[in-house]
JSON list of C-alpha atoms in Angstrom, two decimals:
[
{"chain": "X", "resi": 1, "resn": "UNK", "atom": "CA", "xyz": [-19.61, 18.65, -19.95]},
{"chain": "X", "resi": 2, "resn": "UNK", "atom": "CA", "xyz": [-22.17, 16.81, -17.81]},
{"chain": "X", "resi": 3, "resn": "UNK", "atom": "CA", "xyz": [-21.01, 14.79, -14.81]},
{"chain": "X", "resi": 4, "resn": "UNK", "atom": "CA", "xyz": [-22.44, 11.54, -16.23]},
{"chain": "X", "resi": 5, "resn": "UNK", "atom": "CA", "xyz": [-20.66, 12.04, -19.55]},
{"chain": "X", "resi": 6, "resn": "UNK", "atom": "CA", "xyz": [-17.43, 12.95, -17.75]},
{"chain": "X", "resi": 7, "resn": "UNK", "atom": "CA", "xyz": [-17.60, 9.87, -15.50]},
{"chain": "X", "resi": 8, "resn": "UNK", "atom": "CA", "xyz": [-18.31, 7.68, -18.55]},
{"chain": "X", "resi": 9, "resn": "UNK", "atom": "CA", "xyz": [-15.27, 9.11, -20.34]},
{"chain": "X", "resi": 10, "resn": "UNK", "atom": "CA", "xyz": [-13.10, 8.54, -17.26]},
{"chain": "X", "resi": 11, "resn": "UNK", "atom": "CA", "xyz": [-14.41, 4.97, -16.93]},
{"chain": "X", "resi": 12, "resn": "UNK", "atom": "CA", "xyz": [-13.40, 4.34, -20.56]},
{"chain": "X", "resi": 13, "resn": "UNK", "atom": "CA", "xyz": [-9.89, 5.53, -19.74]},
{"chain": "X", "resi": 14, "resn": "UNK", "atom": "CA", "xyz": [-9.44, 3.67, -16.42]},
{"chain": "X", "resi": 15, "resn": "UNK", "atom": "CA", "xyz": [-11.38, 0.43, -16.98]},
{"chain": "X", "resi": 16, "resn": "UNK", "atom": "CA", "xyz": [-9.04, -1.24, -19.49]},
{"chain": "X", "resi": 17, "resn": "UNK", "atom": "CA", "xyz": [-6.20, -0.93, -16.97]},
{"chain": "X", "resi": 18, "resn": "UNK", "atom": "CA", "xyz": [-7.99, -1.29, -13.62]},
{"chain": "X", "resi": 19, "resn": "UNK", "atom": "CA", "xyz": [-11.20, -3.11, -14.44]},
{"chain": "X", "resi": 20, "resn": "UNK", "atom": "CA", "xyz": [-14.65, -1.57, -14.03]},
{"chain": "X", "resi": 21, "resn": "UNK", "atom": "CA", "xyz": [-15.03, -2.01, -10.27]},
{"chain": "X", "resi": 22, "resn": "UNK", "atom": "CA", "xyz": [-11.69, -0.47, -9.32]},
{"chain": "X", "resi": 23, "resn": "UNK", "atom": "CA", "xyz": [-12.07, 2.28, -11.92]},
{"chain": "X", "resi": 24, "resn": "UNK", "atom": "CA", "xyz": [-15.42, 3.20, -10.37]},
{"chain": "X", "resi": 25, "resn": "UNK", "atom": "CA", "xyz": [-13.82, 3.12, -6.92]},
{"chain": "X", "resi": 26, "resn": "UNK", "atom": "CA", "xyz": [-11.10, 5.54, -8.03]},
{"chain": "X", "resi": 27, "resn": "UNK", "atom": "CA", "xyz": [-13.71, 7.92, -9.47]},
{"chain": "X", "resi": 28, "resn": "UNK", "atom": "CA", "xyz": [-15.73, 7.71, -6.25]},
{"chain": "X", "resi": 29, "resn": "UNK", "atom": "CA", "xyz": [-12.61, 8.11, -4.10]},
{"chain": "X", "resi": 30, "resn": "UNK", "atom": "CA", "xyz": [-11.70, 11.31, -5.89]},
{"chain": "X", "resi": 31, "resn": "UNK", "atom": "CA", "xyz": [-15.18, 12.82, -6.04]},
{"chain": "X", "resi": 32, "resn": "UNK", "atom": "CA", "xyz": [-16.76, 11.78, -2.73]},
{"chain": "X", "resi": 33, "resn": "UNK", "atom": "CA", "xyz": [-13.88, 11.19, -0.37]},
{"chain": "X", "resi": 34, "resn": "UNK", "atom": "CA", "xyz": [-11.46, 13.86, -1.49]},
{"chain": "X", "resi": 35, "resn": "UNK", "atom": "CA", "xyz": [-13.94, 16.27, -3.07]},
{"chain": "X", "resi": 36, "resn": "UNK", "atom": "CA", "xyz": [-11.51, 16.61, -5.99]},
{"chain": "X", "resi": 37, "resn": "UNK", "atom": "CA", "xyz": [-13.20, 15.03, -9.02]},
{"chain": "X", "resi": 38, "resn": "UNK", "atom": "CA", "xyz": [-10.96, 13.38, -11.58]},
{"chain": "X", "resi": 39, "resn": "UNK", "atom": "CA", "xyz": [-10.86, 14.87, -15.08]},
{"chain": "X", "resi": 40, "resn": "UNK", "atom": "CA", "xyz": [-10.37, 12.85, -18.24]},
{"chain": "X", "resi": 41, "resn": "UNK", "atom": "CA", "xyz": [-6.97, 14.47, -18.79]},
{"chain": "X", "resi": 42, "resn": "UNK", "atom": "CA", "xyz": [-5.84, 13.65, -15.25]},
{"chain": "X", "resi": 43, "resn": "UNK", "atom": "CA", "xyz": [-7.16, 10.09, -15.68]},
{"chain": "X", "resi": 44, "resn": "UNK", "atom": "CA", "xyz": [-4.92, 9.61, -18.74]},
{"chain": "X", "resi": 45, "resn": "UNK", "atom": "CA", "xyz": [-1.90, 10.87, -16.76]},
{"chain": "X", "resi": 46, "resn": "UNK", "atom": "CA", "xyz": [-2.84, 8.62, -13.85]},
{"chain": "X", "resi": 47, "resn": "UNK", "atom": "CA", "xyz": [-3.09, 5.54, -16.10]},
{"chain": "X", "resi": 48, "resn": "UNK", "atom": "CA", "xyz": [0.49, 6.15, -17.25]},
{"chain": "X", "resi": 49, "resn": "UNK", "atom": "CA", "xyz": [1.63, 6.21, -13.62]},
{"chain": "X", "resi": 50, "resn": "UNK", "atom": "CA", "xyz": [-0.33, 3.06, -12.79]},
{"chain": "X", "resi": 51, "resn": "UNK", "atom": "CA", "xyz": [1.31, 1.26, -15.71]},
{"chain": "X", "resi": 52, "resn": "UNK", "atom": "CA", "xyz": [4.82, 2.41, -14.70]},
{"chain": "X", "resi": 53, "resn": "UNK", "atom": "CA", "xyz": [4.43, 0.49, -11.44]},
{"chain": "X", "resi": 54, "resn": "UNK", "atom": "CA", "xyz": [4.02, -2.83, -13.23]},
{"chain": "X", "resi": 55, "resn": "UNK", "atom": "CA", "xyz": [1.02, -3.57, -11.02]},
{"chain": "X", "resi": 56, "resn": "UNK", "atom": "CA", "xyz": [-1.68, -0.99, -11.80]},
{"chain": "X", "resi": 57, "resn": "UNK", "atom": "CA", "xyz": [-4.34, -2.64, -9.63]},
{"chain": "X", "resi": 58, "resn": "UNK", "atom": "CA", "xyz": [-2.09, -2.70, -6.57]},
{"chain": "X", "resi": 59, "resn": "UNK", "atom": "CA", "xyz": [-1.08, 0.91, -7.21]},
{"chain": "X", "resi": 60, "resn": "UNK", "atom": "CA", "xyz": [-4.70, 2.07, -7.48]},
{"chain": "X", "resi": 61, "resn": "UNK", "atom": "CA", "xyz": [-5.63, 0.18, -4.34]},
{"chain": "X", "resi": 62, "resn": "UNK", "atom": "CA", "xyz": [-2.69, 1.76, -2.54]},
{"chain": "X", "resi": 63, "resn": "UNK", "atom": "CA", "xyz": [-3.90, 5.18, -3.68]},
{"chain": "X", "resi": 64, "resn": "UNK", "atom": "CA", "xyz": [-7.33, 4.54, -2.18]},
{"chain": "X", "resi": 65, "resn": "UNK", "atom": "CA", "xyz": [-6.06, 2.96, 1.04]},
{"chain": "X", "resi": 66, "resn": "UNK", "atom": "CA", "xyz": [-3.59, 5.79, 1.67]},
{"chain": "X", "resi": 67, "resn": "UNK", "atom": "CA", "xyz": [-6.16, 8.47, 0.84]},
{"chain": "X", "resi": 68, "resn": "UNK", "atom": "CA", "xyz": [-3.95, 9.87, -1.89]},
{"chain": "X", "resi": 69, "resn": "UNK", "atom": "CA", "xyz": [-5.41, 12.17, -4.56]},
{"chain": "X", "resi": 70, "resn": "UNK", "atom": "CA", "xyz": [-3.16, 10.55, -7.16]},
{"chain": "X", "resi": 71, "resn": "UNK", "atom": "CA", "xyz": [-0.23, 8.19, -7.28]},
{"chain": "X", "resi": 72, "resn": "UNK", "atom": "CA", "xyz": [3.17, 8.48, -8.89]},
{"chain": "X", "resi": 73, "resn": "UNK", "atom": "CA", "xyz": [5.17, 5.38, -9.64]},
{"chain": "X", "resi": 74, "resn": "UNK", "atom": "CA", "xyz": [8.04, 6.50, -7.38]},
{"chain": "X", "resi": 75, "resn": "UNK", "atom": "CA", "xyz": [5.59, 6.95, -4.47]},
{"chain": "X", "resi": 76, "resn": "UNK", "atom": "CA", "xyz": [4.39, 3.41, -5.08]},
{"chain": "X", "resi": 77, "resn": "UNK", "atom": "CA", "xyz": [7.91, 1.96, -5.15]},
{"chain": "X", "resi": 78, "resn": "UNK", "atom": "CA", "xyz": [8.97, 3.97, -2.09]},
{"chain": "X", "resi": 79, "resn": "UNK", "atom": "CA", "xyz": [5.95, 2.72, -0.16]},
{"chain": "X", "resi": 80, "resn": "UNK", "atom": "CA", "xyz": [6.62, -0.88, -1.24]},
{"chain": "X", "resi": 81, "resn": "UNK", "atom": "CA", "xyz": [10.26, -0.56, -0.16]},
{"chain": "X", "resi": 82, "resn": "UNK", "atom": "CA", "xyz": [9.19, 0.90, 3.17]},
{"chain": "X", "resi": 83, "resn": "UNK", "atom": "CA", "xyz": [6.74, -1.97, 3.70]},
{"chain": "X", "resi": 84, "resn": "UNK", "atom": "CA", "xyz": [9.38, -4.54, 2.76]},
{"chain": "X", "resi": 85, "resn": "UNK", "atom": "CA", "xyz": [11.92, -2.86, 5.03]},
{"chain": "X", "resi": 86, "resn": "UNK", "atom": "CA", "xyz": [9.63, -3.00, 8.03]},
{"chain": "X", "resi": 87, "resn": "UNK", "atom": "CA", "xyz": [8.81, -6.64, 7.27]},
{"chain": "X", "resi": 88, "resn": "UNK", "atom": "CA", "xyz": [12.52, -7.45, 6.90]},
{"chain": "X", "resi": 89, "resn": "UNK", "atom": "CA", "xyz": [13.31, -5.65, 10.13]},
{"chain": "X", "resi": 90, "resn": "UNK", "atom": "CA", "xyz": [10.95, -7.98, 12.00]},
{"chain": "X", "resi": 91, "resn": "UNK", "atom": "CA", "xyz": [12.06, -11.17, 10.24]},
{"chain": "X", "resi": 92, "resn": "UNK", "atom": "CA", "xyz": [14.50, -13.20, 12.24]},
{"chain": "X", "resi": 93, "resn": "UNK", "atom": "CA", "xyz": [14.39, -10.96, 15.30]},
{"chain": "X", "resi": 94, "resn": "UNK", "atom": "CA", "xyz": [13.47, -12.54, 18.57]},
{"chain": "X", "resi": 95, "resn": "UNK", "atom": "CA", "xyz": [11.00, -10.61, 20.59]},
{"chain": "X", "resi": 96, "resn": "UNK", "atom": "CA", "xyz": [11.05, -10.41, 24.34]},
{"chain": "X", "resi": 97, "resn": "UNK", "atom": "CA", "xyz": [8.02, -12.70, 24.42]},
{"chain": "X", "resi": 98, "resn": "UNK", "atom": "CA", "xyz": [9.80, -15.26, 22.20]},
{"chain": "X", "resi": 99, "resn": "UNK", "atom": "CA", "xyz": [12.88, -15.20, 24.42]},
{"chain": "X", "resi": 100, "resn": "UNK", "atom": "CA", "xyz": [10.85, -15.49, 27.62]},
{"chain": "X", "resi": 101, "resn": "UNK", "atom": "CA", "xyz": [8.78, -18.37, 26.21]},
{"chain": "X", "resi": 102, "resn": "UNK", "atom": "CA", "xyz": [11.92, -20.23, 25.16]},
{"chain": "X", "resi": 103, "resn": "UNK", "atom": "CA", "xyz": [13.61, -19.53, 28.50]},
{"chain": "X", "resi": 104, "resn": "UNK", "atom": "CA", "xyz": [10.67, -20.74, 30.57]},
{"chain": "X", "resi": 105, "resn": "UNK", "atom": "CA", "xyz": [10.06, -23.81, 28.42]},
{"chain": "X", "resi": 106, "resn": "UNK", "atom": "CA", "xyz": [13.70, -24.79, 28.37]},
{"chain": "X", "resi": 107, "resn": "UNK", "atom": "CA", "xyz": [13.78, -24.68, 24.55]},
{"chain": "X", "resi": 108, "resn": "UNK", "atom": "CA", "xyz": [16.33, -21.88, 24.40]},
{"chain": "X", "resi": 109, "resn": "UNK", "atom": "CA", "xyz": [19.55, -23.43, 23.10]},
{"chain": "X", "resi": 110, "resn": "UNK", "atom": "CA", "xyz": [21.68, -20.31, 23.06]},
{"chain": "X", "resi": 111, "resn": "UNK", "atom": "CA", "xyz": [23.03, -20.82, 26.57]},
{"chain": "X", "resi": 112, "resn": "UNK", "atom": "CA", "xyz": [21.43, -17.70, 27.95]},
{"chain": "X", "resi": 113, "resn": "UNK", "atom": "CA", "xyz": [17.89, -16.45, 28.06]},
{"chain": "X", "resi": 114, "resn": "UNK", "atom": "CA", "xyz": [17.85, -13.35, 25.91]},
{"chain": "X", "resi": 115, "resn": "UNK", "atom": "CA", "xyz": [21.13, -13.46, 24.04]},
{"chain": "X", "resi": 116, "resn": "UNK", "atom": "CA", "xyz": [22.82, -11.59, 26.89]},
{"chain": "X", "resi": 117, "resn": "UNK", "atom": "CA", "xyz": [25.81, -13.08, 28.59]},
{"chain": "X", "resi": 118, "resn": "UNK", "atom": "CA", "xyz": [25.37, -13.69, 32.28]},
{"chain": "X", "resi": 119, "resn": "UNK", "atom": "CA", "xyz": [21.67, -14.65, 32.16]},
{"chain": "X", "resi": 120, "resn": "UNK", "atom": "CA", "xyz": [21.70, -18.40, 32.58]},
{"chain": "X", "resi": 121, "resn": "UNK", "atom": "CA", "xyz": [18.87, -20.79, 33.08]},
{"chain": "X", "resi": 122, "resn": "UNK", "atom": "CA", "xyz": [19.09, -22.56, 36.45]}
]
């Protein structure tokens, strides 16, 4: 099968789920970036995985951004959980810069500078 015909078939498989621009980006990602062209059969399998995520566009974009050849729904969810975990880990934590800024400005109301007993503002 000719490359143009193959790409057209793959576009017909991916476009209804991803839209034409992202579908073309996935085809290009596989063929140019990874040097592993997508087949029509693999495109059908990939569409199923995109749909399992509940957000096929986000999943396809993640695939491109991470340089992945394909994406499985569990990879997507694991990556999302990892991203959320790192965001949660930073939420509510005072950094050294925050503590120093509060200490120097006198806005720190905890009684000590960095949450450590014995460090008092004079």
